Amino acid sequence: MSDYKSIYRRSLEDPESFWGEAAAALHWDQPWEQVLDHDAKPVPRWFVGGQLNTCYNAVDRHVENGRGDQAAIIYDSPITGQQQKISYRELQDRVARFAGVLKRHGVDYGDRVIIYLPMIPEAAVAMLACARIGAIHSVVFGGFAAAELATRIDDAKPKVIVSASCGIEPGRVVEYKPLLDEAIELASHKVETCIIKARPQAEAILIDGRDHDWDAETGLAGDAACVSVRATDPLYILYTSGTTGQPKGVVRDNGGHAVAMHYSMKAIYNIDAGDVYWAASDVGWVVGHSYIVYAPLLKGCTTVLYEGKPVGTPDPGAFWRVISEHGVKVLFTAPTAFRAIKKEDPDGEYLKPYNLSCMESLFLAGERCDPDTLFWAREKLGKPVIDHWWQTETGWAIAADPMGIEPLPVKPGSPTVAMPGYDVRILDEQHRELPPGEMGDICIKLPLPPSCLPTLWNAEQRFVDAYLSKHPGYYLTGDAGYKDEDDYLWIMSRTDDVINVAGHRLSTGQMEEVLAGHADIAECAVIGVADDLKGQLPLGFLVLKAGVERDHGELIGELVLRVREQIGPVAAFKSAVVVQRLPKTRSGKILRGTMACIADGREWKMPATIDDPAILDEIREALQSLGYAAD
Ligand code: COA
Ligand code: AMP
């Protein structure tokens, strides 16, 4: 039996000894009583009774073990022209001091802290500082609007918000402070303390008594020590899109998360302590939490924190510069980044000046990796290109090519096989397992492996309803697909209203709620249409209220702005079309899936339950007027 197969089998047959061994690589203040509590509700829990500190394991432990002088973080910011190397010792000092700042402002074990920061080292410092004192962080991505931040404030009820004067996007400075002020104003939970990192690109006007300057505060506080927390205590809450406008607060626990993060670095990425690892993402996404901050630091690596884009900062050679300059062994990013590079530099001219011999492999995730992008990257880099599939809820790959266990042959279009701990099954509507090649709901048989969510913040019933109810005994991933004869997984589509735009997970349901709030809109639908660069783009269908006679272009302009202001620029909602009616089933359900198939020119079947098939002709015409639905 191959190494992968025997390890995988063992992880499912004897999860206690498998994950108990993996956990032994970390420092525990108190050993667990049970590796896995099978009886815990609503899902089994890991390392019950154990106590540890995630920050200690990610930072202090390495200083104590002789890595104090090694770079923990390389901050590389082509957008500001800055670079900084932060050693583990310096990181320990900065984290301990900022933890002291949080304590001085009353943050304690179990309190929440919202972190709304751009890609600067302070983001990692603030996250680790929370972990150090047992507080729970919730990082909010900078591309969200004030209203989205307000929703998270009301759900997480933070004691403190940590932010900065601005983020920087190509061509514009995004002032965070006005967004933060507006969010606090909109939220019903009143935040008493904000700590703001001043950046030279924008000045933040501080509100007396509430807002404090990051640098001044670190001068006033003392250092805070690591506190021991339960393995099952939450480390963070990360909000992600669901089917409605209310985002889901995915909870991550301390123990299982630390173990899985550490384990994944070798097993999946073939990374050892001391290696340089770069996840080109943002700390606001799960990829940033897991693979910019926690996993590489838990492993004792050097992590690259990159404030820039794949193109335009300054050119499509930006990634190659970073890899060669810092000796990056593994790069992890979303396929869309490579599509952006390929579009600007199809022949790879910008690669030529750089020596990438340090690089071992490229990992892609966040959206389906189209084979063309994979072939291009593989040809240009001459390195293995690995697609892997996971989601915010799991925190690490459900399926991948386990490069540190045994590299398996790549099948372009498939993220390879299930990772240790994930018992992946394809089920039909009657909960029966489907044979190879047949498409169904991709599910994970309980127990979920360490790091996967134990619940949703303040919404246990929603957790049960959304993930555990459809197929009893299984976790529903929300993706549909199949396994082939070799147990390779093929991820084909979402089964809900989630779309993936430039590797960002967005809810079309949420966009519909925003559009429907406009006074002229009677009904609407938003679907994801295929896009060469971003994978998918949202497209709106609008039915106007009777009697509304307006210039459609002007109305659409208002709606685009409305989505930008209420969800944020990251929604990338830029086009919509006015139609007379929406296609529906006889019971009134909008046929979004059918519309998306027509838009992309994919095969589709006339739904048996459709109310009026003629509406689909109108939809096709509307799509064709926008350049979609080619015959
Ligand atoms: N703060 C404020 N605004 C942000 C932002 C942030 N952190 N991140 C993105 N935005 C804005 C962008 O400026 C853009 O605004 P615009 O409509 O005014 O142009 C909008 O949100 C949409 O952003 P995006 O979808 O990222 O498109 P883009 O055209 O700016 O860049 C790529 C396209 C492919 C270069 C970019 O998406 C990218 O680098 N992707 C890398 C992959 C990645 O990070 N994936 C995350 C999960 S792994
Ligand atoms: P997020 O929670 O933002 O990481 O988004 C998770 C979702 O993105 C998954 O449920 C999939 O729908 C999609 N996704 C992520 N990675 C892949 C991949 N490698 N292949 C196909 N879809 C992916």
XYZ file of C-alpha atoms and ligand atoms in Angstrom:
702
model
C 0.000 0.000 0.000
C 1.267 3.506 -0.803
C 2.382 5.817 2.003
C -0.546 8.101 1.411
C -3.087 5.276 1.463
C -1.790 3.711 4.654
C -1.562 7.067 6.452
C -4.991 8.094 5.254
C -6.518 4.782 6.317
C -4.919 4.982 9.739
C -6.228 8.512 10.251
C -9.783 7.263 9.760
C -9.479 3.928 11.541
C -7.636 5.215 14.581
C -8.095 8.987 14.740
C -7.164 9.111 18.412
C -3.666 7.732 17.993
C -3.156 9.534 14.662
C -3.980 13.021 15.936
C -2.580 12.341 19.406
C 0.793 11.751 17.785
C 0.463 14.890 15.651
C -0.411 16.929 18.745
C 2.719 15.784 20.560
C 4.763 18.123 18.338
C 3.285 21.107 20.190
C 3.649 22.374 23.731
C 0.698 21.597 25.982
C 0.353 23.207 29.408
C -1.855 20.329 30.339
C -2.318 17.146 28.344
C -5.758 16.250 27.024
C -8.010 13.767 28.784
C -9.497 12.587 25.518
C -8.061 13.064 22.045
C -11.590 12.940 20.679
C -14.828 13.216 22.584
C -17.161 11.310 20.265
C -20.202 12.168 22.373
C -19.823 15.944 22.287
C -22.749 17.758 20.665
C -23.415 18.901 18.012
C -20.104 17.466 16.745
C -17.261 15.479 18.339
C -14.544 17.678 19.911
C -10.747 17.382 19.865
C -8.245 17.361 22.738
C -10.858 17.722 25.436
C -9.353 18.622 28.801
C -6.094 19.788 27.206
C -4.687 23.281 27.796
C -2.272 25.235 25.615
C -1.583 28.677 24.212
C -1.541 29.116 20.439
C 0.648 32.232 20.553
C 3.176 30.495 22.799
C 3.400 27.644 20.303
C 3.652 29.991 17.323
C 6.147 32.474 18.763
C 7.668 32.032 22.247
C 8.369 28.314 21.823
C 10.625 29.059 18.854
C 12.518 31.772 20.716
C 13.097 29.330 23.575
C 14.234 26.664 21.099
C 16.886 28.796 19.422
C 14.997 30.409 16.555
C 14.967 33.869 18.120
C 17.095 35.416 15.382
C 15.335 33.743 12.479
C 12.924 35.924 10.520
C 9.372 35.078 11.541
C 7.749 37.582 9.195
C 9.047 39.227 6.052
C 6.834 42.204 5.292
C 7.177 43.065 1.618
C 5.066 45.983 0.452
C 5.678 47.052 -3.137
C 2.660 49.311 -2.816
C 4.488 51.501 -0.260
C 8.056 50.572 -1.223
C 8.728 49.144 2.244
C 10.289 45.935 3.508
C 10.792 44.708 7.069
C 12.227 41.529 8.528
C 10.832 40.671 11.941
C 12.697 38.016 13.890
C 10.906 35.604 16.203
C 12.400 37.479 19.176
C 11.165 40.827 17.897
C 7.785 39.337 17.119
C 7.586 37.998 20.657
C 8.322 41.481 22.012
C 5.821 43.182 19.758
C 3.082 40.647 20.437
C 3.650 40.648 24.212
C 3.552 44.431 24.226
C 0.401 44.694 22.155
C -1.222 42.019 24.315
C -0.367 44.373 27.193
C -2.127 47.211 25.356
C -5.248 45.093 24.945
C -5.181 44.134 28.617
C -4.784 47.764 29.616
C -8.010 48.419 27.756
C -9.809 45.680 29.635
C -9.568 42.843 27.128
C -9.504 39.518 28.893
C -9.904 35.804 28.345
C -12.938 35.136 26.118
C -13.469 38.787 25.094
C -13.742 39.543 21.382
C -11.519 41.920 19.446
C -12.287 42.957 15.877
C -9.249 43.483 13.692
C -9.837 45.652 10.624
C -6.368 46.108 9.231
C -4.612 46.079 5.881
C -1.706 43.768 5.087
C 0.785 45.214 7.559
C 2.684 43.324 10.289
C 0.378 44.847 12.919
C -2.367 42.544 11.615
C -0.402 39.425 12.587
C 0.758 41.063 15.816
C -2.821 41.891 16.830
C -4.068 38.387 16.041
C -1.289 36.744 18.035
C -1.735 39.224 20.890
C -5.369 38.142 21.219
C -4.330 34.493 21.195
C -1.728 35.275 23.862
C -4.289 36.486 26.393
C -7.082 34.096 25.446
C -9.154 36.752 23.680
C -11.028 35.833 20.496
C -10.183 37.786 17.369
C -12.372 38.403 14.394
C -10.550 39.828 11.407
C -12.641 41.734 8.873
C -11.348 42.049 5.317
C -10.597 45.627 4.238
C -12.617 45.380 1.022
C -15.902 45.225 2.947
C -18.074 48.277 3.444
C -19.020 49.875 6.760
C -22.372 48.055 6.866
C -20.630 44.695 6.709
C -18.279 45.703 9.469
C -21.294 46.808 11.520
C -22.972 43.410 11.097
C -19.841 41.756 12.450
C -19.609 44.224 15.339
C -23.165 43.398 16.342
C -22.594 39.676 16.122
C -19.176 39.447 17.784
C -19.744 42.288 20.298
C -16.064 43.235 20.554
C -14.577 45.040 23.516
C -11.940 46.661 21.301
C -11.505 47.262 17.565
C -8.005 47.432 16.134
C -7.679 49.314 12.867
C -5.407 51.590 10.829
C -5.687 54.960 9.186
C -5.782 53.340 5.744
C -5.256 50.490 3.387
C -3.718 51.019 -0.016
C -5.149 49.722 -3.268
C -3.462 50.414 -6.598
C -4.306 53.997 -7.493
C -6.163 54.863 -4.298
C -5.785 55.131 -0.568
C -8.690 53.461 1.229
C -9.279 55.490 4.372
C -10.352 53.042 7.056
C -11.183 55.503 9.783
C -14.342 56.990 8.189
C -15.510 53.437 7.419
C -14.856 52.414 10.999
C -16.655 55.466 12.408
C -19.652 54.787 10.186
C -19.711 51.104 11.151
C -19.642 51.940 14.859
C -22.433 54.435 14.274
C -24.516 51.837 12.412
C -23.967 49.050 14.951
C -26.173 48.706 17.996
C -23.357 47.227 20.068
C -21.358 50.198 21.271
C -17.601 49.832 21.094
C -15.743 51.754 23.751
C -12.170 51.447 22.540
C -10.446 51.573 19.160
C -6.708 51.325 18.653
C -5.553 52.838 15.401
C -2.255 52.314 13.615
C -1.351 55.579 11.909
C 0.077 55.131 8.422
C 1.746 58.022 6.611
C -0.553 57.704 3.573
C -3.623 58.986 5.477
C -4.268 60.753 8.719
C -6.892 59.324 11.039
C -8.852 61.793 13.132
C -9.061 60.181 16.552
C -12.188 60.556 18.660
C -11.252 61.654 22.141
C -11.755 59.026 24.798
C -12.580 56.267 22.332
C -9.705 56.129 19.831
C -6.085 55.578 20.773
C -2.936 55.656 18.715
C -1.246 52.246 18.337
C 2.303 53.583 18.736
C 1.531 55.756 21.734
C -0.295 52.884 23.432
C 2.592 50.451 23.032
C 4.736 53.006 24.853
C 2.364 53.017 27.803
C 1.653 49.329 28.281
C 3.680 46.551 29.819
C 4.156 43.087 28.340
C 1.485 40.443 28.807
C 2.298 36.774 29.293
C 0.701 33.810 27.533
C -2.295 32.427 29.376
C -3.236 28.807 29.281
C -6.577 28.186 27.536
C -8.658 25.098 26.931
C -8.059 23.311 23.630
C -11.768 23.743 22.950
C -11.803 27.490 23.654
C -12.322 29.645 20.555
C -9.202 31.185 19.023
C -11.060 33.198 16.453
C -14.321 33.873 14.656
C -14.136 34.396 10.914
C -17.256 35.513 9.110
C -17.987 33.986 5.742
C -20.782 34.235 3.214
C -23.788 32.009 3.493
C -27.069 32.046 1.669
C -28.461 35.132 3.367
C -27.198 38.612 4.146
C -26.271 37.518 7.654
C -22.713 36.166 7.441
C -21.827 32.982 9.275
C -19.360 33.330 12.158
C -17.132 30.296 11.760
C -15.582 29.416 15.119
C -12.085 27.966 15.303
C -10.857 26.329 18.480
C -7.314 26.568 19.847
C -6.175 22.966 20.189
C -7.452 21.224 17.075
C -6.505 24.218 14.965
C -2.907 24.352 16.180
C -2.474 20.611 15.638
C -3.947 20.588 12.122
C -2.047 23.728 11.079
C 1.245 22.262 12.226
C 0.532 18.885 10.684
C -0.489 20.312 7.314
C 2.758 22.211 6.766
C 4.788 19.034 6.288
C 2.146 16.589 5.089
C 0.652 18.813 2.407
C 3.214 21.508 1.575
C 6.407 19.585 2.413
C 7.572 22.501 4.537
C 9.973 22.216 7.469
C 10.924 24.620 10.236
C 13.246 27.310 8.855
C 11.733 27.257 5.341
C 10.266 30.384 3.756
C 6.573 30.055 2.977
C 4.394 32.562 1.190
C 0.613 32.652 1.006
C -0.238 35.556 -1.309
C -3.659 36.285 0.091
C -5.019 38.637 2.751
C -5.279 38.185 6.508
C -9.012 38.888 6.136
C -9.589 35.486 4.490
C -9.148 32.022 5.902
C -6.084 31.462 3.707
C -4.509 34.433 5.467
C -5.424 33.195 8.945
C -4.148 29.692 8.328
C -1.234 30.163 5.963
C 0.024 33.704 6.387
C -0.136 33.678 10.175
C -0.779 30.510 12.133
C 0.516 27.473 10.237
C 3.900 28.838 9.125
C 4.586 30.310 12.564
C 3.474 27.187 14.415
C 5.920 25.295 12.216
C 8.796 27.722 12.866
C 8.953 28.984 9.284
C 9.457 32.431 7.861
C 6.182 33.730 6.491
C 5.925 36.424 3.829
C 3.316 39.121 4.414
C 2.869 40.759 1.033
C 1.062 44.048 0.569
C 0.672 44.168 -3.173
C -1.031 42.532 -6.121
C 0.091 39.938 -8.646
C 0.082 42.601 -11.372
C 0.533 46.362 -11.357
C 2.754 46.530 -8.250
C 4.642 47.348 -10.342
C 4.364 44.657 -13.028
C 3.491 40.979 -13.639
C 6.958 40.002 -12.399
C 6.074 40.978 -8.796
C 5.579 37.391 -7.586
C 8.849 36.228 -9.176
C 10.741 39.063 -7.490
C 9.382 38.149 -4.054
C 10.107 34.434 -4.524
C 13.699 34.961 -5.629
C 14.462 37.808 -3.227
C 13.264 36.007 -0.099
C 14.010 32.396 -1.073
C 10.381 31.273 -1.028
C 10.041 27.475 -1.098
C 6.270 27.257 -1.524
C 3.881 29.849 -2.907
C 0.182 29.510 -2.211
C -2.322 31.737 -3.995
C -5.607 31.686 -5.894
C -5.788 30.705 -9.589
C -7.156 34.174 -10.359
C -3.768 35.678 -9.458
C -2.137 33.484 -12.086
C -4.812 34.323 -14.643
C -4.055 38.005 -14.003
C -0.309 37.414 -14.542
C -0.912 35.278 -17.637
C -3.152 37.941 -19.133
C -0.483 40.627 -18.826
C 2.529 38.461 -19.523
C 1.395 35.459 -21.583
C 4.923 34.525 -22.659
C 6.438 34.808 -19.201
C 8.879 37.565 -20.186
C 8.836 38.984 -16.653
C 9.967 35.642 -15.263
C 13.223 35.660 -17.152
C 15.310 37.961 -14.941
C 14.583 35.947 -11.795
C 16.159 32.818 -10.396
C 13.406 30.662 -8.911
C 15.568 27.692 -7.980
C 14.533 28.096 -4.320
C 10.936 27.324 -5.215
C 9.683 23.779 -4.871
C 5.997 24.001 -5.720
C 2.984 26.207 -6.275
C -0.298 25.559 -4.471
C -3.584 26.994 -5.679
C -6.956 27.167 -3.897
C -9.949 29.358 -3.244
C -11.777 28.531 -6.459
C -11.739 25.823 -9.089
C -8.411 25.734 -10.874
C -9.057 25.649 -14.597
C -6.631 23.315 -16.397
C -5.411 26.111 -18.738
C -4.114 28.122 -15.796
C -2.527 25.044 -14.263
C -0.762 24.130 -17.526
C 0.463 27.671 -18.051
C 1.863 27.970 -14.523
C 3.477 24.540 -14.714
C 5.078 25.235 -18.053
C 6.358 28.671 -17.150
C 7.626 27.771 -13.672
C 8.755 24.228 -14.401
C 7.485 23.243 -10.923
C 4.642 21.067 -9.650
C 1.377 23.016 -9.516
C -1.014 21.636 -6.924
C -4.698 22.459 -6.769
C -6.194 21.922 -3.322
C -9.734 22.293 -2.087
C -10.951 23.605 1.245
C -13.139 26.217 2.847
C -13.344 28.696 5.701
C -15.197 26.120 7.751
C -12.347 23.573 7.696
C -9.337 25.913 7.928
C -7.136 23.524 5.952
C -7.269 21.355 2.863
C -9.979 18.719 2.575
C -8.373 17.467 -0.633
C -4.831 17.983 -1.861
C -1.777 16.279 -3.232
C 0.152 15.439 -0.051
C 3.619 16.551 -1.173
C 5.233 15.787 2.183
C 3.753 12.284 2.415
C 3.839 11.122 -1.176
C 3.361 13.253 -4.273
C 0.558 11.678 -6.302
C 0.058 12.097 -10.051
C -1.742 15.351 -10.873
C -5.030 15.198 -12.777
C -5.665 18.750 -13.992
C -9.099 19.911 -12.831
C -9.050 17.746 -9.690
C -7.651 18.790 -6.288
C -6.452 15.150 -5.919
C -7.463 13.096 -2.873
C -8.943 13.465 0.611
C -6.447 14.501 3.271
C -5.889 12.510 6.465
C -8.834 12.853 8.805
C -11.371 13.719 6.109
C -13.742 10.856 5.317
C -15.188 12.360 2.140
C -18.329 10.781 0.684
C -20.508 11.682 -2.284
C -24.177 11.306 -1.333
C -27.437 11.394 -3.242
C -30.656 12.954 -1.976
C -31.486 9.730 -0.065
C -28.105 9.806 1.779
C -26.811 6.880 -0.307
C -23.172 6.848 -1.287
C -22.766 7.275 -5.024
C -20.445 5.148 -7.172
C -17.367 6.662 -8.879
C -18.188 9.192 -11.583
C -21.623 10.101 -10.234
C -22.181 13.601 -9.023
C -23.783 14.399 -5.669
C -23.380 16.355 -2.450
C -19.783 16.289 -1.251
C -19.979 15.450 2.456
C -17.578 14.595 5.239
C -18.550 11.756 7.534
C -18.322 12.824 11.171
C -16.072 13.271 13.065
C -14.551 16.202 11.220
C -10.773 16.350 11.661
C -9.094 18.882 13.975
C -9.442 22.590 13.039
C -12.898 22.201 11.456
C -15.582 24.376 12.960
C -17.305 23.090 16.107
C -20.146 25.609 15.724
C -21.139 29.046 14.403
C -20.711 31.964 16.779
C -23.946 32.486 18.725
C -25.805 30.351 16.204
C -25.588 26.680 17.076
C -28.960 25.885 15.518
C -27.913 27.575 12.287
C -24.768 25.434 12.321
C -26.864 22.292 12.705
C -29.373 23.379 10.075
C -26.835 24.523 7.501
C -24.256 21.769 7.796
C -25.474 18.736 9.707
C -29.158 18.277 8.930
C -29.360 17.376 5.263
C -27.452 14.102 5.636
C -27.524 12.920 9.271
C -24.052 11.903 10.479
C -22.331 13.946 7.774
C -21.061 17.495 7.336
C -22.384 19.125 4.158
C -19.638 21.056 2.364
C -21.986 23.010 0.077
C -20.040 21.794 -2.947
C -21.235 19.260 -5.489
C -18.946 16.903 -7.339
C -17.773 13.330 -7.660
C -14.970 10.870 -6.959
C -13.335 8.986 -9.792
C -12.110 5.368 -9.873
C -8.836 6.421 -8.221
C -10.636 8.289 -5.406
C -9.646 11.650 -6.872
C -12.198 14.341 -6.087
C -13.742 16.608 -8.701
C -15.355 19.765 -7.334
C -17.931 20.950 -9.844
C -20.206 23.608 -8.333
C -21.774 25.061 -5.213
C -25.155 23.770 -4.163
C -26.133 27.086 -2.592
C -26.097 30.775 -3.548
C -22.381 31.233 -2.946
C -20.236 32.435 -5.846
C -16.500 32.813 -6.107
C -15.179 36.098 -7.464
C -11.388 36.391 -7.749
C -11.102 33.675 -5.088
C -13.401 35.659 -2.790
C -16.472 33.896 -1.486
C -19.622 35.993 -1.889
C -23.330 35.476 -1.398
C -25.641 36.277 -4.297
C -28.507 36.166 -1.791
C -26.903 39.025 0.086
C -26.534 41.079 -3.108
C -30.194 40.406 -3.900
C -31.172 41.737 -0.474
C -29.277 44.957 -1.203
C -30.819 45.370 -4.684
C -34.316 44.588 -3.406
C -33.945 47.420 -0.894
C -33.961 49.995 -3.718
C -37.316 51.759 -4.072
C -37.677 50.974 -7.800
C -37.045 47.248 -7.630
C -39.960 44.816 -7.437
C -37.931 41.630 -7.730
C -34.417 40.616 -8.590
C -31.993 37.759 -8.968
C -28.210 37.687 -8.915
C -26.255 34.875 -10.535
C -22.555 34.177 -11.022
C -21.437 34.218 -14.666
C -18.135 32.819 -15.910
C -15.304 35.344 -16.216
C -11.893 34.737 -17.759
C -10.011 36.653 -15.071
C -12.016 36.398 -11.867
C -13.546 32.969 -12.419
C -17.031 34.322 -11.779
C -18.679 37.727 -11.710
C -22.058 38.638 -10.240
C -24.781 39.682 -12.672
C -28.138 41.134 -11.613
C -31.576 40.681 -13.194
C -33.991 43.423 -12.228
C -37.757 43.583 -12.428
C -38.954 47.134 -11.889
C -42.008 48.093 -9.890
C -45.095 48.862 -11.993
C -45.041 52.449 -13.195
C -41.289 52.971 -12.798
C -40.051 54.503 -16.011
C -36.435 55.394 -15.689
C -33.289 55.359 -17.697
C -31.991 51.824 -17.094
C -28.329 52.857 -17.222
C -28.850 55.442 -14.518
C -30.777 53.023 -12.301
C -28.135 50.317 -12.709
C -25.475 52.896 -11.793
C -27.342 53.577 -8.541
C -27.578 49.870 -7.787
C -23.881 49.271 -8.463
C -23.066 52.040 -6.021
C -25.538 50.646 -3.502
C -23.854 47.225 -3.475
C -20.434 48.879 -3.241
C -21.583 50.973 -0.290
C -23.440 48.222 1.536
C -21.288 45.155 0.867
C -18.083 46.665 -0.438
C -15.910 46.958 -3.537
C -14.879 43.334 -3.109
C -18.370 42.245 -4.272
C -17.290 43.412 -7.765
C -20.950 43.948 -8.668
C -20.786 45.963 -11.871
C -23.491 44.755 -14.255
C -27.212 44.187 -14.283
C -30.034 44.078 -16.777
C -33.708 45.001 -16.580
C -36.137 42.202 -17.510
C -39.916 41.944 -17.493
C -40.119 38.784 -15.400
C -37.901 36.191 -13.735
C -38.062 32.494 -14.590
C -39.568 30.528 -11.711
C -40.832 27.115 -10.747
C -44.542 26.718 -10.196
C -43.906 27.062 -6.476
C -42.197 30.423 -7.065
C -38.512 29.487 -6.737
C -36.281 31.542 -9.055
C -34.354 29.312 -11.483
C -30.920 30.836 -10.892
C -29.039 27.669 -11.827
C -30.737 27.484 -15.214
C -30.051 31.175 -15.851
C -26.366 30.681 -15.001
C -26.131 27.714 -17.405
C -27.691 29.782 -20.210
C -25.340 32.687 -19.485
C -22.237 30.494 -19.649
C -23.434 28.530 -22.690
C -23.388 25.324 -20.605
C -25.731 22.410 -21.232
C -29.005 22.591 -19.328
C -32.327 20.832 -19.103
C -35.693 22.552 -19.086
C -36.764 22.218 -15.426
C -39.872 20.043 -15.215
C -41.385 22.409 -12.669
C -40.924 25.625 -14.667
C -43.927 27.907 -14.631
C -43.513 29.549 -18.037
C -40.696 28.339 -20.331
C -41.077 31.372 -22.617
C -39.448 33.572 -19.954
C -36.161 31.801 -20.576
C -36.111 33.183 -24.130
C -36.393 36.700 -22.722
C -33.580 35.946 -20.284
C -31.389 34.628 -23.092
C -31.992 37.792 -25.110
C -31.133 39.971 -22.127
C -27.940 37.985 -21.557
C -26.986 38.216 -25.208
C -27.391 41.990 -25.071
C -24.588 41.912 -22.446
C -22.373 39.587 -24.463
C -23.264 36.365 -22.584
C -25.229 33.277 -23.637
C -23.337 32.672 -26.867
C -25.031 29.877 -28.865
N -9.346 46.964 0.709
C -10.132 47.784 -0.024
N -10.557 47.482 -1.273
C -10.173 46.284 -1.781
C -9.374 45.384 -1.066
C -8.959 45.765 0.239
N -8.202 44.978 0.988
N -9.153 44.308 -1.847
C -9.798 44.510 -3.002
N -10.416 45.708 -2.969
C -11.188 46.346 -4.031
C -10.355 46.469 -5.284
O -9.592 47.660 -5.258
C -11.416 46.516 -6.352
O -11.966 47.814 -6.371
P -12.444 48.538 -7.718
O -13.770 47.948 -8.043
O -12.526 49.974 -7.309
O -11.405 48.272 -8.751
C -12.503 45.590 -5.813
O -12.282 45.508 -4.401
C -12.483 44.201 -6.391
O -11.229 43.592 -6.048
P -10.673 42.285 -6.763
O -11.829 41.381 -7.073
O -9.568 41.725 -5.991
O -10.221 42.807 -8.193
P -8.946 43.612 -8.673
O -9.271 43.959 -10.073
O -8.564 44.681 -7.738
O -7.770 42.520 -8.674
C -6.789 40.345 -8.888
C -7.886 41.292 -9.376
C -6.946 39.002 -9.578
C -5.435 40.923 -9.213
C -6.933 40.198 -7.358
O -8.201 39.690 -7.053
C -5.905 39.319 -6.697
O -4.779 39.685 -6.492
N -6.253 38.115 -6.300
C -5.301 37.268 -5.615
C -5.964 36.148 -4.971
C -6.453 36.393 -3.602
O -6.032 37.263 -2.906
N -7.413 35.544 -3.218
C -7.964 35.546 -1.874
C -8.243 34.179 -1.367
S -6.872 33.055 -1.543
P -13.741 30.003 1.226
O -14.557 29.578 2.398
O -13.782 31.459 0.970
O -12.347 29.449 1.281
O -14.439 29.354 -0.041
C -14.628 27.956 -0.066
C -15.284 27.534 -1.347
O -14.477 27.923 -2.464
C -15.405 26.031 -1.459
O -16.526 25.514 -0.778
C -15.490 25.849 -2.956
O -16.764 26.142 -3.443
C -14.515 26.904 -3.461
N -13.169 26.343 -3.609
C -12.105 26.564 -2.823
N -11.025 25.906 -3.293
C -11.419 25.243 -4.393
C -10.772 24.357 -5.319
N -9.473 24.081 -5.215
N -11.513 23.839 -6.324
C -12.830 24.138 -6.454
N -13.487 24.962 -5.615
C -12.805 25.515 -4.597
